[in-house]
PDB file of C-alpha atoms in Angstrom:
ATOM      1  CA  MET E   1      77.776 143.838  49.735  1.00 80.00           C
ATOM      2  CA  LYS E   2      75.223 141.768  51.564  1.00 75.00           C
ATOM      3  CA  LYS E   3      73.178 143.739  54.093  1.00 74.00           C
ATOM      4  CA  ILE E   4      71.629 141.656  56.860  1.00 74.00           C
ATOM      5  CA  ASN E   5      68.268 142.819  58.182  1.00 73.00           C
ATOM      6  CA  SER E   6      68.048 140.973  61.489  1.00 70.00           C
ATOM      7  CA  ASN E   7      68.537 141.500  65.179  1.00 76.00           C
ATOM      8  CA  ILE E   8      70.318 138.182  65.489  1.00 88.00           C
ATOM      9  CA  ILE E   9      73.296 137.172  63.361  1.00 91.00           C
ATOM     10  CA  GLY E  10      74.353 133.525  63.324  1.00 93.00           C
ATOM     11  CA  ILE E  11      77.885 132.268  62.752  1.00 95.00           C
ATOM     12  CA  ASP E  12      78.387 128.576  62.086  1.00 97.00           C
ATOM     13  CA  GLN E  13      81.748 126.988  61.339  1.00 97.00           C
ATOM     14  CA  GLY E  14      83.535 123.699  60.990  1.00 97.00           C
ATOM     15  CA  GLU E  15      85.996 121.564  59.044  1.00 96.00           C
ATOM     16  CA  GLU E  16      85.526 118.743  56.577  1.00 95.00           C
ATOM     17  CA  THR E  17      88.116 116.163  55.590  1.00 93.00           C
ATOM     18  CA  LEU E  18      87.458 115.749  51.869  1.00 91.00           C
ATOM     19  CA  PHE E  19      89.793 112.887  51.048  1.00 90.00           C
ATOM     20  CA  SER E  20      92.810 110.875  52.123  1.00 91.00           C
ATOM     21  CA  ASP E  21      93.702 109.242  48.817  1.00 87.00           C
ATOM     22  CA  PHE E  22      97.312 108.246  49.578  1.00 87.00           C
ATOM     23  CA  GLU E  23      95.986 105.540  51.921  1.00 83.00           C
ATOM     24  CA  ASN E  24      93.934 103.766  49.287  1.00 84.00           C
ATOM     25  CA  GLY E  25      95.458 104.859  45.960  1.00 86.00           C
ATOM     26  CA  GLY E  26      92.559 107.169  45.100  1.00 87.00           C
ATOM     27  CA  ASP E  27      92.515 109.347  41.999  1.00 88.00           C
ATOM     28  CA  MET E  28      93.540 112.580  43.755  1.00 87.00           C
ATOM     29  CA  TRP E  29      96.847 110.836  44.555  1.00 90.00           C
ATOM     30  CA  THR E  30      97.311 108.584  41.521  1.00 89.00           C
ATOM     31  CA  GLY E  31      95.299 110.309  38.771  1.00 86.00           C
ATOM     32  CA  GLU E  32      96.005 113.097  36.312  1.00 88.00           C
ATOM     33  CA  GLY E  33      93.882 115.725  34.630  1.00 91.00           C
ATOM     34  CA  SER E  34      90.761 117.346  36.068  1.00 93.00           C
ATOM     35  CA  ARG E  35      89.611 115.856  39.370  1.00 92.00           C
ATOM     36  CA  GLU E  36      86.990 117.037  41.828  1.00 95.00           C
ATOM     37  CA  ARG E  37      85.641 116.173  45.268  1.00 94.00           C
ATOM     38  CA  ARG E  38      82.448 117.503  46.836  1.00 96.00           C
ATOM     39  CA  ALA E  39      81.101 117.399  50.372  1.00 96.00           C
ATOM     40  CA  THR E  40      77.667 118.555  51.504  1.00 97.00           C
ATOM     41  CA  VAL E  41      77.713 120.506  54.776  1.00 98.00           C
ATOM     42  CA  ARG E  42      74.526 120.977  56.798  1.00 98.00           C
ATOM     43  CA  PHE E  43      74.371 123.975  59.100  1.00 98.00           C
ATOM     44  CA  SER E  44      73.647 123.351  62.782  1.00 96.00           C
ATOM     45  CA  GLU E  45      70.576 125.635  62.395  1.00 94.00           C
ATOM     46  CA  ARG E  46      68.831 127.039  59.338  1.00 95.00           C
ATOM     47  CA  PHE E  47      69.512 130.627  58.382  1.00 95.00           C
ATOM     48  CA  ARG E  48      66.676 133.022  57.419  1.00 93.00           C
ATOM     49  CA  GLU E  49      68.225 133.392  53.959  1.00 93.00           C
ATOM     50  CA  PRO E  50      71.293 131.852  52.321  1.00 96.00           C
ATOM     51  CA  PRO E  51      74.296 133.040  54.376  1.00 96.00           C
ATOM     52  CA  ASN E  52      77.687 134.214  53.227  1.00 96.00           C
ATOM     53  CA  VAL E  53      79.999 131.193  53.272  1.00 98.00           C
ATOM     54  CA  MET E  54      83.789 131.317  53.275  1.00 97.00           C
ATOM     55  CA  VAL E  55      85.954 128.246  52.713  1.00 97.00           C
ATOM     56  CA  SER E  56      89.708 127.763  53.007  1.00 96.00           C
ATOM     57  CA  VAL E  57      92.163 124.902  52.907  1.00 95.00           C
ATOM     58  CA  SER E  58      93.117 124.021  56.490  1.00 94.00           C
ATOM     59  CA  LEU E  59      95.277 121.004  55.596  1.00 94.00           C
ATOM     60  CA  TRP E  60      96.789 119.784  52.389  1.00 92.00           C
ATOM     61  CA  ASP E  61      99.326 117.066  51.906  1.00 92.00           C
ATOM     62  CA  VAL E  62     100.825 117.370  48.436  1.00 92.00           C
ATOM     63  CA  ASP E  63     103.580 115.571  46.542  1.00 91.00           C
ATOM     64  CA  TYR E  64     106.494 117.997  46.279  1.00 90.00           C
ATOM     65  CA  SER E  65     107.697 116.663  42.914  1.00 91.00           C
ATOM     66  CA  THR E  66     104.641 117.892  40.945  1.00 88.00           C
ATOM     67  CA  ASN E  67     102.975 121.259  40.483  1.00 88.00           C
ATOM     68  CA  ILE E  68     100.608 122.251  43.279  1.00 91.00           C
ATOM     69  CA  ARG E  69      97.238 123.277  41.840  1.00 93.00           C
ATOM     70  CA  ALA E  70      94.013 123.545  43.796  1.00 93.00           C
ATOM     71  CA  ASP E  71      90.737 125.436  43.772  1.00 95.00           C
ATOM     72  CA  VAL E  72      88.268 125.352  46.673  1.00 96.00           C
ATOM     73  CA  GLU E  73      84.886 127.074  46.793  1.00 97.00           C
ATOM     74  CA  ALA E  74      81.389 126.991  48.261  1.00 98.00           C
ATOM     75  CA  GLU E  75      78.536 126.188  45.855  1.00 97.00           C
ATOM     76  CA  SER E  76      74.776 125.612  46.077  1.00 98.00           C
ATOM     77  CA  ILE E  77      74.414 127.691  49.235  1.00 98.00           C
ATOM     78  CA  SER E  78      70.932 127.494  50.754  1.00 98.00           C
ATOM     79  CA  LYS E  79      69.381 128.287  54.142  1.00 97.00           C
ATOM     80  CA  GLY E  80      70.254 124.837  55.461  1.00 97.00           C
ATOM     81  CA  GLN E  81      73.382 123.627  53.671  1.00 98.00           C
ATOM     82  CA  PHE E  82      76.063 124.139  51.024  1.00 98.00           C
ATOM     83  CA  GLU E  83      78.622 122.143  49.056  1.00 98.00           C
ATOM     84  CA  ILE E  84      82.386 122.359  49.417  1.00 97.00           C
ATOM     85  CA  VAL E  85      84.012 121.818  46.022  1.00 97.00           C
ATOM     86  CA  PHE E  86      87.725 120.987  45.770  1.00 96.00           C
ATOM     87  CA  ARG E  87      89.354 120.738  42.350  1.00 96.00           C
ATOM     88  CA  THR E  88      92.810 119.975  41.026  1.00 94.00           C
ATOM     89  CA  TRP E  89      94.190 119.316  37.550  1.00 95.00           C
ATOM     90  CA  GLY E  90      97.259 118.427  35.541  1.00 93.00           C
ATOM     91  CA  ASN E  91      99.846 116.228  37.237  1.00 92.00           C
ATOM     92  CA  THR E  92      99.169 117.496  40.775  1.00 92.00           C
ATOM     93  CA  ARG E  93      99.226 114.688  43.353  1.00 92.00           C
ATOM     94  CA  MET E  94      97.060 115.460  46.398  1.00 92.00           C
ATOM     95  CA  ALA E  95      97.433 112.964  49.235  1.00 92.00           C
ATOM     96  CA  ARG E  96      94.765 114.497  51.475  1.00 93.00           C
ATOM     97  CA  ALA E  97      92.853 117.696  52.072  1.00 94.00           C
ATOM     98  CA  ARG E  98      90.762 119.260  54.817  1.00 96.00           C
ATOM     99  CA  VAL E  99      88.691 122.432  54.339  1.00 97.00           C
ATOM    100  CA  GLY E 100      87.580 124.900  56.999  1.00 97.00           C
ATOM    101  CA  TRP E 101      84.368 126.871  56.532  1.00 98.00           C
ATOM    102  CA  MET E 102      82.406 129.698  58.147  1.00 98.00           C
ATOM    103  CA  ALA E 103      78.847 130.836  57.417  1.00 97.00           C
ATOM    104  CA  ILE E 104      77.484 134.202  58.557  1.00 96.00           C
ATOM    105  CA  GLY E 105      73.881 135.340  58.167  1.00 94.00           C
ATOM    106  CA  ALA E 106      70.576 136.265  59.737  1.00 92.00           C
ATOM    107  CA  VAL E 107      68.868 133.667  61.937  1.00 91.00           C
ATOM    108  CA  ASP E 108      65.397 133.515  63.463  1.00 84.00           C
ATOM    109  CA  ASP E 109      64.715 134.456  67.040  1.00 75.00           C
ATOM    110  CA  ASP E 110      61.638 134.128  69.276  1.00 68.00           C
ATOM    111  CA  ASP E 111      60.522 137.678  68.404  1.00 65.00           C
ATOM    112  CA  HIS E 112      60.521 137.103  64.640  1.00 61.00           C
ATOM    113  CA  TRP E 113      57.178 136.072  63.171  1.00 62.00           C
ATOM    114  CA  ASP E 114      56.336 135.503  59.537  1.00 62.00           C
ATOM    115  CA  ILE E 115      52.710 136.544  59.118  1.00 61.00           C
ATOM    116  CA  PRO E 116      51.224 135.927  55.651  1.00 62.00           C
TER     117      PRO E 116
END
């Protein structure tokens, strides 16, 4: 459990379209085997420490004739940004994907001073 020691909690959220490979014959649509896409997301304000970040698929367009396999996660979480990582494998054909995200953590306020 992450305990947040702050008077002000920040919540930032958004969505990222990771790919639309059916339009241009990209490897998520035409390829096989392990494939990965990454997107760096910058928070609208910096957090005081790396926040908790949750990601979820908000849109996926998948070929129905193959197995549907996907993994989505947040990596490299820092005070100012993180990476969305979307992976698939095998014969899965992903036409497009969009990922929603939410970050929750302590943020600075006018009353918070860091005195060395």
